[in-house]
Coordinates of C-alpha atoms in Angstrom, one line a residue:
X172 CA 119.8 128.2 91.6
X173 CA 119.8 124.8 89.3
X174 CA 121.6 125.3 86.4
X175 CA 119.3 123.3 84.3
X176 CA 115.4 122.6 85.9
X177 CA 112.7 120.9 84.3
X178 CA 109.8 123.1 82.9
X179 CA 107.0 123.9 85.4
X180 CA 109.2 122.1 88.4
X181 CA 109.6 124.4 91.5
X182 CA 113.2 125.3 91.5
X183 CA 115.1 127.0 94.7
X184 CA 116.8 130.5 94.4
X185 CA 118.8 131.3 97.3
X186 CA 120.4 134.4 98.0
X187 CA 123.1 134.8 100.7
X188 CA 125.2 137.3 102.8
X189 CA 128.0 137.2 105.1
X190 CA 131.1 139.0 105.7
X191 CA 133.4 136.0 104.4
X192 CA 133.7 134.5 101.1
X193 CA 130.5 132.4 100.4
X194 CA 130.5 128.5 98.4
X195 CA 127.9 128.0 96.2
X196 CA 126.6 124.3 95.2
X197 CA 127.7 121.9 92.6
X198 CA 125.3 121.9 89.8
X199 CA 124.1 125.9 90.4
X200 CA 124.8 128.7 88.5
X201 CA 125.9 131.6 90.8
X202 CA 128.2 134.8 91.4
X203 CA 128.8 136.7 93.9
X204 CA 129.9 140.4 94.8
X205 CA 131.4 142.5 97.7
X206 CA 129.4 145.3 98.7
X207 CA 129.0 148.2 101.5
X208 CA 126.6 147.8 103.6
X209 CA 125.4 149.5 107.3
X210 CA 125.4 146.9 109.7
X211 CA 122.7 148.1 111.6
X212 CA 120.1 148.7 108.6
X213 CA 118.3 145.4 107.2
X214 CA 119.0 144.6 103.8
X215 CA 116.0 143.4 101.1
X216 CA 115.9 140.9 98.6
X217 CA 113.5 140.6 95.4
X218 CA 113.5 138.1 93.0
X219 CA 112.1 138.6 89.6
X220 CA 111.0 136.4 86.7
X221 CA 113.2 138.2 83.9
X222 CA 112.7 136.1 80.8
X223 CA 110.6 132.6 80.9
X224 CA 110.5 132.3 84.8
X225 CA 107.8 133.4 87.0
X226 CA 108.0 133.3 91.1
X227 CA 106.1 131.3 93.2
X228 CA 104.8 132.7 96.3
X229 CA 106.6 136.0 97.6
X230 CA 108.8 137.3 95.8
X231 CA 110.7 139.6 98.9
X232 CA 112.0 139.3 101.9
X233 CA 114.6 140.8 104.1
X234 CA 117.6 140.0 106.2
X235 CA 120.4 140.7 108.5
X236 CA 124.2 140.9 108.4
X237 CA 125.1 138.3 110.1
X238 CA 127.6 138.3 112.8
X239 CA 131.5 136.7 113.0
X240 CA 131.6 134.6 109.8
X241 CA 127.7 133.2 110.0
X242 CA 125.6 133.5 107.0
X243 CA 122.1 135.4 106.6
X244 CA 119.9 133.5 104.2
X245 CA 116.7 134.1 102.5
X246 CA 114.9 131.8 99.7
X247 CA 112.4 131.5 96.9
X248 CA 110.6 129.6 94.9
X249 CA 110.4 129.7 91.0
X250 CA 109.5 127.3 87.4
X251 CA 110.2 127.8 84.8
X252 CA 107.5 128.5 81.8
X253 CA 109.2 126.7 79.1
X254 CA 111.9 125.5 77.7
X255 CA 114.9 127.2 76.7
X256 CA 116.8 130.0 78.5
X257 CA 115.9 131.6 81.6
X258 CA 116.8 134.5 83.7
X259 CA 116.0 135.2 87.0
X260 CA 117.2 138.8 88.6
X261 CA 118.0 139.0 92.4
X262 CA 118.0 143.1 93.5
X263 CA 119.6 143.9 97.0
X264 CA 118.5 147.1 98.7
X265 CA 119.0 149.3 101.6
X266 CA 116.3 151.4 101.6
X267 CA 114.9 151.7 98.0
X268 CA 118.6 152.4 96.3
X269 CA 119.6 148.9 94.8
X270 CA 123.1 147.9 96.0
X271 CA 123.4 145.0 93.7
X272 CA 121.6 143.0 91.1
X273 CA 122.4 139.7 90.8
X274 CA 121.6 137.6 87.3
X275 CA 120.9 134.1 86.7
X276 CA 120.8 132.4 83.8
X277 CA 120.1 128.8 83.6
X278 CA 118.2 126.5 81.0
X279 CA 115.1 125.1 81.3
X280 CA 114.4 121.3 79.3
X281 CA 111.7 118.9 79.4
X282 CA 111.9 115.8 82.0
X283 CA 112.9 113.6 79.1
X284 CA 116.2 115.3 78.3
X285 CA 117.0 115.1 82.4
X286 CA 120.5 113.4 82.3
X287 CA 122.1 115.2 79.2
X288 CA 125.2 117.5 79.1
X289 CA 124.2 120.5 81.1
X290 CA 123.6 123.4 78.6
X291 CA 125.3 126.7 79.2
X292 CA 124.6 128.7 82.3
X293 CA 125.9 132.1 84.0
X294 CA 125.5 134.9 86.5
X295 CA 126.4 138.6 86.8
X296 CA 126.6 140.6 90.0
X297 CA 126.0 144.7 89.2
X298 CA 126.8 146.1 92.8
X299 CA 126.0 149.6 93.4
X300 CA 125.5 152.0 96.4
X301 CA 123.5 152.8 99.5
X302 CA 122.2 156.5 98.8
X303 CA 119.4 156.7 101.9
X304 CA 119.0 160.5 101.6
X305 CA 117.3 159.5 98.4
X306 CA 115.0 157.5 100.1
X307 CA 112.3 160.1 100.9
X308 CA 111.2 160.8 97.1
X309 CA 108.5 159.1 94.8
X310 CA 109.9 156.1 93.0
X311 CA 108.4 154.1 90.5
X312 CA 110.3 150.5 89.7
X313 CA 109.4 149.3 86.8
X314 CA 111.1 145.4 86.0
X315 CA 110.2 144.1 82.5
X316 CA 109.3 140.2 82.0
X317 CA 109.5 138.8 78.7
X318 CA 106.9 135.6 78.1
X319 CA 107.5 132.6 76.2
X320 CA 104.8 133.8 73.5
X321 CA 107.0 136.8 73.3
X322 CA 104.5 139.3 75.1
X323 CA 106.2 141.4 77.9
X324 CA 104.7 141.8 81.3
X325 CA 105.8 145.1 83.8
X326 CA 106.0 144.9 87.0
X327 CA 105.8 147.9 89.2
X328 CA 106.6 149.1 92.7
X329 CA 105.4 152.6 93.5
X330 CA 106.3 154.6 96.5
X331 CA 104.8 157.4 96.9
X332 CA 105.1 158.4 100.6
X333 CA 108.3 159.0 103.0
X334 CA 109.6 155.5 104.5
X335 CA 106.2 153.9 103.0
X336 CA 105.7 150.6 102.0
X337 CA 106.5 150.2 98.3
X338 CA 102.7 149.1 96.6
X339 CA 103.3 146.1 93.9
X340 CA 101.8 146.1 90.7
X341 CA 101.7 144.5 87.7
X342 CA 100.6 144.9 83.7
X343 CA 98.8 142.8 81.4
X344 CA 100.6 141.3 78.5
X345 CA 101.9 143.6 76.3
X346 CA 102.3 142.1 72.7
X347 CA 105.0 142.9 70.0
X348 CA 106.5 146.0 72.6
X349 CA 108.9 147.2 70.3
X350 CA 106.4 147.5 67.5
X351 CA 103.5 149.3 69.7
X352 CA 105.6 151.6 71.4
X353 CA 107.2 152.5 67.9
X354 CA 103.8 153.3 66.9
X355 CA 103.4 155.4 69.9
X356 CA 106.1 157.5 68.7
X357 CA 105.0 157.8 65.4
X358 CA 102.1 159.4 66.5
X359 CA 104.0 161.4 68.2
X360 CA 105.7 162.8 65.0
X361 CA 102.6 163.4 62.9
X362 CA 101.5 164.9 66.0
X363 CA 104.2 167.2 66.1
X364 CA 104.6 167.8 62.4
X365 CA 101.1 168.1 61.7
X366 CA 100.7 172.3 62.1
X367 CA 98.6 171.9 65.1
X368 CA 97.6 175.0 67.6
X369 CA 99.4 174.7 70.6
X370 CA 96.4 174.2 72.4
X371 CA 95.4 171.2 69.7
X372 CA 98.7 169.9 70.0
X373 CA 98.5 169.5 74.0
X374 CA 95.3 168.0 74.0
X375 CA 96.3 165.7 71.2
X376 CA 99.5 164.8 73.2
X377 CA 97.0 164.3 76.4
X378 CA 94.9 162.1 74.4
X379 CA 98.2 160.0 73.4
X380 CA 99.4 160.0 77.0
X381 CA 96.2 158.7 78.7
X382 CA 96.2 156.0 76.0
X383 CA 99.8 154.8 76.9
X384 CA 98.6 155.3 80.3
X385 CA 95.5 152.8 79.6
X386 CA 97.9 150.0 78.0
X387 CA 100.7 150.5 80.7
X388 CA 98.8 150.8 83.8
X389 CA 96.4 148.4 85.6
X390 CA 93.6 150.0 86.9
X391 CA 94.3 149.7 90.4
X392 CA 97.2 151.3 89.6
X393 CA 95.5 154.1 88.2
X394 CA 93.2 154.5 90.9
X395 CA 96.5 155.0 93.1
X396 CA 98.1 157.5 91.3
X397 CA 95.7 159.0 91.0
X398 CA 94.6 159.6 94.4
X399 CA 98.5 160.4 95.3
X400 CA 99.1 162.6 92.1
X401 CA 99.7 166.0 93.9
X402 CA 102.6 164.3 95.7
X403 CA 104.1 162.9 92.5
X404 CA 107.2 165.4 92.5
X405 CA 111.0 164.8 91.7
X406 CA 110.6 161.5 90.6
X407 CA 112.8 159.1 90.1
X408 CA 111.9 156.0 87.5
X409 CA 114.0 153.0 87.8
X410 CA 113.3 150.6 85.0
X411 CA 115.8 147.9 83.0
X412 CA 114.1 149.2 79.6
X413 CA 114.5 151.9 77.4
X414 CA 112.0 151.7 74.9
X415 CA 108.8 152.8 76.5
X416 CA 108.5 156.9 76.9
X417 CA 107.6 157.4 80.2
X418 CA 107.7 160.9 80.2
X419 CA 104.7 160.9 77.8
X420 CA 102.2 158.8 80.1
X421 CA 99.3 161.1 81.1
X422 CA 97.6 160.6 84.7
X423 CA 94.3 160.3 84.5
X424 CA 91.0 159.4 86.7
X425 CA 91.0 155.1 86.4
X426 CA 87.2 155.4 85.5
X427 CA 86.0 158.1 82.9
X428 CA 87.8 160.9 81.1
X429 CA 90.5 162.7 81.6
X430 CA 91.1 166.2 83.2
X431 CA 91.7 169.2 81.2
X432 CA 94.8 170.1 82.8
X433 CA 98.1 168.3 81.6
X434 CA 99.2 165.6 83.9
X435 CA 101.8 164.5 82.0
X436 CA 105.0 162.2 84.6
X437 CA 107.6 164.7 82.9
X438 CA 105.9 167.7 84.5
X439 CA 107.2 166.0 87.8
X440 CA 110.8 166.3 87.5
X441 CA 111.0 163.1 86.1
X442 CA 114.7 161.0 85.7
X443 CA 115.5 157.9 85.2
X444 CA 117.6 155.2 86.7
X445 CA 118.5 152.3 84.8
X446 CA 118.0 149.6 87.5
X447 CA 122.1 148.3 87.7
X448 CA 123.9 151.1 87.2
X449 CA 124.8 153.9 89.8
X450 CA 124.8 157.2 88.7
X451 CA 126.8 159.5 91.5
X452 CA 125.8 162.2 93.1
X453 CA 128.6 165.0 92.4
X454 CA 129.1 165.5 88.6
X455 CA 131.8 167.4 87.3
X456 CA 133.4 169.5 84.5
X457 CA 137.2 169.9 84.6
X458 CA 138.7 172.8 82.4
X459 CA 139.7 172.2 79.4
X460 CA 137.6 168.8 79.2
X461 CA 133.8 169.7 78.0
X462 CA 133.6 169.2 74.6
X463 CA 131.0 169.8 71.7
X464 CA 130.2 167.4 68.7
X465 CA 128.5 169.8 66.2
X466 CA 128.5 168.7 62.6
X467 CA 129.2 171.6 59.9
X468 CA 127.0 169.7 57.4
X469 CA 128.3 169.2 53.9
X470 CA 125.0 168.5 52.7
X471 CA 122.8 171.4 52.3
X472 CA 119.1 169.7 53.2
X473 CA 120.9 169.1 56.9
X474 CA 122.0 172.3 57.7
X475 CA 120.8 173.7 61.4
X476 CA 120.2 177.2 62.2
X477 CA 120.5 176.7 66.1
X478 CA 123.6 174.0 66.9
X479 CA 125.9 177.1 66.0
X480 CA 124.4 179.2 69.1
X481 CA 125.1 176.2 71.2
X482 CA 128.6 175.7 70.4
X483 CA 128.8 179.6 71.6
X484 CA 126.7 178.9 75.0
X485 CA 128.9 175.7 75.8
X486 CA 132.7 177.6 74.5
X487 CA 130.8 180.8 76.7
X488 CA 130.0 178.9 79.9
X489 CA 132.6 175.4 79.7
X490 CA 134.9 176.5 77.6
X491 CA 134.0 174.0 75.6
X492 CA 136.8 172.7 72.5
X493 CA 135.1 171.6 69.5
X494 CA 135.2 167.6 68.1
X495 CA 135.7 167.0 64.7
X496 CA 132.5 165.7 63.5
X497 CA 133.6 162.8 61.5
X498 CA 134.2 158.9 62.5
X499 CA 137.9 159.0 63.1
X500 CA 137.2 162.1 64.6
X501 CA 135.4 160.9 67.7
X502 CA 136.4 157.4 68.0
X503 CA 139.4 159.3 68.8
X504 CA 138.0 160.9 71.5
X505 CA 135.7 157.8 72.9
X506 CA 139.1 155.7 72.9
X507 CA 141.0 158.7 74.8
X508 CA 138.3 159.0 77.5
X509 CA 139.6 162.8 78.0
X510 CA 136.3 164.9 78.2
X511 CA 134.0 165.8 81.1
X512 CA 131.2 166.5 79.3
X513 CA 129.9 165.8 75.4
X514 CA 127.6 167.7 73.8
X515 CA 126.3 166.5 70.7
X516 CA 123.6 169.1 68.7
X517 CA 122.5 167.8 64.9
X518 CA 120.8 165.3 63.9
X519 CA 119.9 162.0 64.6
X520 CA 117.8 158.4 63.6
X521 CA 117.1 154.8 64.3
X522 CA 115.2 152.2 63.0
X523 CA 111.2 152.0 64.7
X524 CA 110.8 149.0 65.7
X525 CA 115.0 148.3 66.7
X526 CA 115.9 151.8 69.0
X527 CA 118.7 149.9 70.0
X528 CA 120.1 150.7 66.7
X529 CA 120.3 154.2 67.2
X530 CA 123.0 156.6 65.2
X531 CA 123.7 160.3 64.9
X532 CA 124.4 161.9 61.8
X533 CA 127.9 163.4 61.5
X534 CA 129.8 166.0 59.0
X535 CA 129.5 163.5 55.9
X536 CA 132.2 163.2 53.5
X537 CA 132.6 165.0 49.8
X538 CA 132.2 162.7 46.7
X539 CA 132.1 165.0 43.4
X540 CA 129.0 167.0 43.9
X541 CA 127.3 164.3 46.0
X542 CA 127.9 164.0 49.8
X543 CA 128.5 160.6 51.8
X544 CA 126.5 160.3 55.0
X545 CA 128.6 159.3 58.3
X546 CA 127.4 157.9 61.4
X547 CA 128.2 157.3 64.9
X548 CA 126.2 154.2 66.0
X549 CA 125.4 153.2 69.5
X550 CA 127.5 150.1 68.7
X551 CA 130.6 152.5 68.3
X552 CA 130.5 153.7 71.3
X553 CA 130.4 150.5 72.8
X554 CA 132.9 149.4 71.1
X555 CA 135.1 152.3 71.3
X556 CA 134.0 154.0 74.9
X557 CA 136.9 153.8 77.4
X558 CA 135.2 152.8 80.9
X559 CA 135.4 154.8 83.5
X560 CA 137.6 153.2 86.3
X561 CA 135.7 152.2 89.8
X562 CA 135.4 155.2 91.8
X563 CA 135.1 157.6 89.3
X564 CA 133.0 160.0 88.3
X565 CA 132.2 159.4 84.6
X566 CA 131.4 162.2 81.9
X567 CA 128.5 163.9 81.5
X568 CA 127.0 163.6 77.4
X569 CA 124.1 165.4 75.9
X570 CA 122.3 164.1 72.6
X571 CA 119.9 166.8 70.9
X572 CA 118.9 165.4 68.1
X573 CA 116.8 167.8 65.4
X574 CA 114.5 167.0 62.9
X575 CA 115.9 166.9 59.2
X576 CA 112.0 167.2 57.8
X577 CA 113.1 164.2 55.6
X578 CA 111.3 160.9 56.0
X579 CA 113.4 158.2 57.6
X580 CA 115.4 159.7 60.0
X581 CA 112.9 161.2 62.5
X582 CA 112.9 158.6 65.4
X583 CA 114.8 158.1 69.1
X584 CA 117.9 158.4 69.4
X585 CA 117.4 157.9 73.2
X586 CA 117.6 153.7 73.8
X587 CA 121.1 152.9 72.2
X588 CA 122.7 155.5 73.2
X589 CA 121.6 155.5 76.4
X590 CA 123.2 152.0 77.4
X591 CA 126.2 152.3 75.2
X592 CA 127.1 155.8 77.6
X593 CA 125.9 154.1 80.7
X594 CA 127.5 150.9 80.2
X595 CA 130.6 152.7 79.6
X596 CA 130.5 154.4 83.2
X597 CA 128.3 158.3 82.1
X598 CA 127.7 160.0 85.2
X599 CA 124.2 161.4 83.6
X600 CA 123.3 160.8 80.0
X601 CA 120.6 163.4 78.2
X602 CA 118.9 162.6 75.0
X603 CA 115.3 162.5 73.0
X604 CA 112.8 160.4 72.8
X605 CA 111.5 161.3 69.4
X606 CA 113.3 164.3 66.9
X607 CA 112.6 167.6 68.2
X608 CA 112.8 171.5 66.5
X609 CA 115.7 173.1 67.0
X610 CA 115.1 176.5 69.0
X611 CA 112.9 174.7 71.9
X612 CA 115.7 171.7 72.1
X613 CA 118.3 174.7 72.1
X614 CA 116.1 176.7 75.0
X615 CA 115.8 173.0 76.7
X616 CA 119.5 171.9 77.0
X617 CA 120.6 176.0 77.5
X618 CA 118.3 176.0 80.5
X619 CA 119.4 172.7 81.9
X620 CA 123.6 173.9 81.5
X621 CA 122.0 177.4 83.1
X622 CA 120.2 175.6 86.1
X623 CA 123.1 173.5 87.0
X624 CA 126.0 175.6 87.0
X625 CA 123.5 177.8 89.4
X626 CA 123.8 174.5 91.7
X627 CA 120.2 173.5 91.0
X628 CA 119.8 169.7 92.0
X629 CA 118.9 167.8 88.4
X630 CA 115.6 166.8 88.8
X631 CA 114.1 170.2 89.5
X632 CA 116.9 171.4 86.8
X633 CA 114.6 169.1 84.6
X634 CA 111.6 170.2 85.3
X635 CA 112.7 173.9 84.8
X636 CA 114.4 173.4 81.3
X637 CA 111.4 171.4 80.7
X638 CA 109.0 174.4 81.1
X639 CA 111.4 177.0 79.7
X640 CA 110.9 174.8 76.6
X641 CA 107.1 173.7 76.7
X642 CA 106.8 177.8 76.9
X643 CA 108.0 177.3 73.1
X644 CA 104.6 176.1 72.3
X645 CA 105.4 172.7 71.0
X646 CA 106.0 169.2 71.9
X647 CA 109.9 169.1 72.4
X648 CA 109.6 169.7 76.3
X649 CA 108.2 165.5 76.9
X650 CA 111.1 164.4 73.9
X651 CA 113.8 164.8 76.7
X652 CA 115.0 161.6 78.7
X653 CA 117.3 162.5 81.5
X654 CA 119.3 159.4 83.2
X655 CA 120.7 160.6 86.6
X656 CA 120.7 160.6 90.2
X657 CA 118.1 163.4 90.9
X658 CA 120.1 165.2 93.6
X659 CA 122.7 165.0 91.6
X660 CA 124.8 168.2 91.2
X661 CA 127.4 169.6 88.9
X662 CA 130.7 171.6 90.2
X663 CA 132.9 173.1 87.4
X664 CA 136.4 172.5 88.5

C-alpha cells in the first residue's frame, strides 16, 4: 500500500502470491514472507482496519496459487480516518488457521502536506501453519480496531458449523477499554472477596457476564449464539488482545433475561490463540527440564499454604528441579532457555488500567527486620527470554497467581505475561485473569498436569480442570486463561 495517503482518500492494498520472489512498488510500504501452502486448496485474504483505517467495500476474498512463476492477485480498498499513523493487517488462511499476517504501517497527512519528506513507514510478515484437522471446531475471531477518538471497535467472525461460512460481526465503540474492562475485573474481586454463598456468588458472576456480554456483543450476534449455543464446544478464540476476559462473558437470550443455568464461554473448553503466533500441536517435557518457580517468602503476610503441595505434585509427576526465586535467579534461567516447562505458584499484581505491566512477586530480599519486595516483570522476560529457534517446540509455563488479601496487588497477571512467553516462542502459556485462592488454583493446574499426562487433548483438559475447580465453590474456575492449540497434546520424553 502507499506509504503516506491523504486522509479520507481511497488508498489500494494489494496482496500477492506466487512461487517466485515478488517486487513491490516504489513509494509502498511492504514485506513479504515464504510460506507452505497445498496447491490444490484456495488460500483467503482479509484485510482489516487496525488502527485509524477502515475498509471500503469487502474486506475478503480468495485466490489461487498460481502456476510456473505467474502471480495470484487480490485487492482492496481503504482511507484513512485521520491523520497520523495507520495500520492495516492482511491475514492469509487455509481453512480458518491463519498462515500469515501481514502488517502495514503507513502515515496518513492532510492534502496540504502532499509533497513533504515521506514520514516513516513499515511492514511485518508473522507466517504460521496450515492445521486443517482444526478446521471442524467453533472459532470465534475477534480483530480489535482502535479509532482516532481513542474508542476501540471488535470485529468478529464466528463459526460455528463444520466447513460453514464464517458470520461477520462487529461491536459498537467501546470507550476507554483498558479502564472498563479494569472495572470489570474489579468487580470481579469484590465479587469474589465479598463472603458470598456459592450460589450468590454464581449468579452475581452471571449477572457480571451477561453485562460484558451486552457491551461486547451486538445483538445480532447474540441472537446467533444464542440459537447455536449447544454446539459451542472446544472452542477456540483467536483474538490480537489480551485485556478483555472472555472466559467471563455469559450467553444469554438477545431480548430479555437471562437463563438460570450458567452459560458462561469457559464452560466450553475455551483457549485462546493469539491471532500471529502458532502454537504446535505436540508439547513436550524432556527429563530433567520442567522446572518450578515457588517463592519461600521472607515476608510473613505472603506466605502460601498450597504452592508447597505443588512443588511436590510437579517434583512427583516431572521431576520437576526447583528455581531460585530471586531476579538473578531466573534471568538465569530465561537467558539459558534450558526448561520444558515453568511453573510459577505465588503471588502476583499489575497495575488496572496498564495489564501489560504485569509482575510476579518473588522471594524478596532481608534488610534488618524489614523485607525488600522482588519482581519479575513481563518486560524481563522480554528482555531476558531466549527465543525458541524455528521449528521448535517451545516451553510450556504456568502462572498461578494467589491472592495476598492486601490491597494493591490483586489484579491480572494474564496480559503481559502472556505476550512476553508467546513472543519468545511458549508452546502453551497458562495464567489468571484476576487473583484466585489458593486450594481451587492448586485443584485447577493439578487437574490440568493430571489430564494431560493421561493424553487428554487441552481444550477438553481445560474444561475438566475447570470443573474439578468450580466444584471448589468459588470463582477461580473463569480466572484461568489458557493460550494453545486445542488438540494440542503433551508427551513426557
Amino acid at each position: 500500500m502507499p506509504a503516506t495517503v491523504v486522509v479520507k482518500d481511497p488508498v489500494e492494498v494489494c496482496v500477492r502470491l506466487s512461487r517466485k520472489e515478488i517486487e513491490a512498488g516504489e513509494g509502498t510500504v511492504h514485506d513479504s514472507a515464504t510460506v507452505a501452502v497445498q496447491a490444490d486448496r484456495p488460500v483467503s485474504v482479509q484485510v482489516v482496519g487496525k488502527a485509524n483505517a477502515e475498509v471500503v467495500g469487502t474486506d475478503s476474498d480468495i485466490l489461487g496459487l498460481p502456476l510456473g512463476g505467474g502471480e495470484s492477485s487480490v485487492r482492496f480498498t481503504v482511507r484513512a480516518l485521520a491523520t497520523g499513523r495507520v495500520v492495516v493487517n492482511a491475514i492469509v488462511r487455509q481453512g480458518w488457521v491463519p498462515l500469515a499476517t501481514l502488517k502495514l504501517e503507513a502515515q496518513a497527512v492532510s492534502e496540504a502536506a502532499l509533497g513533504a519528506p515521506a514520514p516513516l513507514a513499515r511492514a511485518l510478515v508473522h507466517t504460521g501453519i496450515d492445521a486443517p484437522e482444526l478446521d471442524g471446531l467453533p472459532c470465534l475471531d475477534i480483530i480489535e480496531s482502535a479509532q482516532p477518538d481513542g474508542s476501540v471497535i471488535y470485529k468478529y467472525a464466528v463459526r460455528i458449523e463444520q466447513d460453514g461460512i464464517p458470520v461477520a460481526f462487529q461491536s459498537l465503540p467501546i470507550v476507554d477499554r483498558a479502564r472498563t474492562m479494569a472495572a470489570f475485573l474489579d468487580e470481579v474481586q469484590e465479587l469474589v472477596g465479598a463472603g458470598l454463598s456459592e450460589a450468590q456468588l454464581q449468579r452475581s458472576l452471571q449477572d457480571l457476564g451477561t453485562r460484558l456480554y451486552d457491551l461486547l456483543l451486538p445483538e445480532d450476534m447474540q441472537a446467533y449464539l444464542w440459537k447455536h449455543r449447544d454446539r459451542i464446544g472446544d472452542l477456540i478464540v483467536y483474538a490480537d488482545e489480551p485485556y478483555v476476559p472472555w472466559e467471563l462473558v455469559h450467553l444469554k437470550p438477545p431480548r430479555g433475561p437471562r437463563q438460570k443455568k450458567p452459560r458462561f464461554l469457559a464452560q466450553g473448553g475455551l483457549v485462546r490463540w493469539r491471532l500471529g503466533s502458532f502454537p504446535p500441536r505436540e508439547l513436550r517435557v524432556r527429563k530433567g527440564r520442567a522446572r518450578s518457580l515457588i517463592p519461600d517468602y521472607r515476608d510473613p503476610q505472603f506466605v502460601l499454604s498450597e504452592p508447597v503441595h505443588e512443588q511436590h505434585f510437579l517434583e512427583e509427576r516431572f521431576d520437576a528441579r526447583p528455581v531460585r526465586a530471586t531476579p538473578s535467579g531466573v534471568r538465569q534461567l530465561l537467558r539459558s532457555g534450558r526448561f520444558d516447562l515453568l511453573h510459577f505458584s505465588g503471588h502476583g499484581a499489575a497495575d488496572a488500567e496498564d495489564i501489560l505491566s504485569a509482575r510476579i512477586l518473588l522471594q524478596g530480599r532481608k534488610r534488618g527486620r524489614t523485607v525488600e519486595p522482588q519482581y519479575l516483570t513481563a518486560t524481563e522476560v522480554s528482555e531476558n527470554a531466549r527465543w525458541t529457534p524455528t521449528g521448535q517446540v517451545g516451553p510450556v509455563v504456568v502462572l498461578n497467581a494467589c491472592q495476598t488479601g492486601r490491597e494493591g496487588i490483586l489484579l491480572t497477571t494474564a496480559g503481559g505475561f502472556a505476550d512476553a512467553f508467546l513472543d519468545a516462542g511458549a508452546a502453551a502459556f497458562v495464567s489468571c485473569l484476576w487473583s484466585v485462592h489458593q486450594q481451587p488454583s492448586r485443584t485447577f493446574v493439578e487437574k490440568l498436569y493430571a489430564e494431560l499426562l493421561d493424553g487428554t487433548p487441552m481444550a477438553l483438559a481445560t474444561s475438566r480442570a475447570r470443573q474439578a475447580a468450580r466444584e471448589q465453590g468459588d470463582a477461580t474456575w473463569l480466572a484461568f486463561v489458557v493460550y494453545a492449540r486445542p488438540d494440542a497434546v503433551l508427551t513426557q520424553v
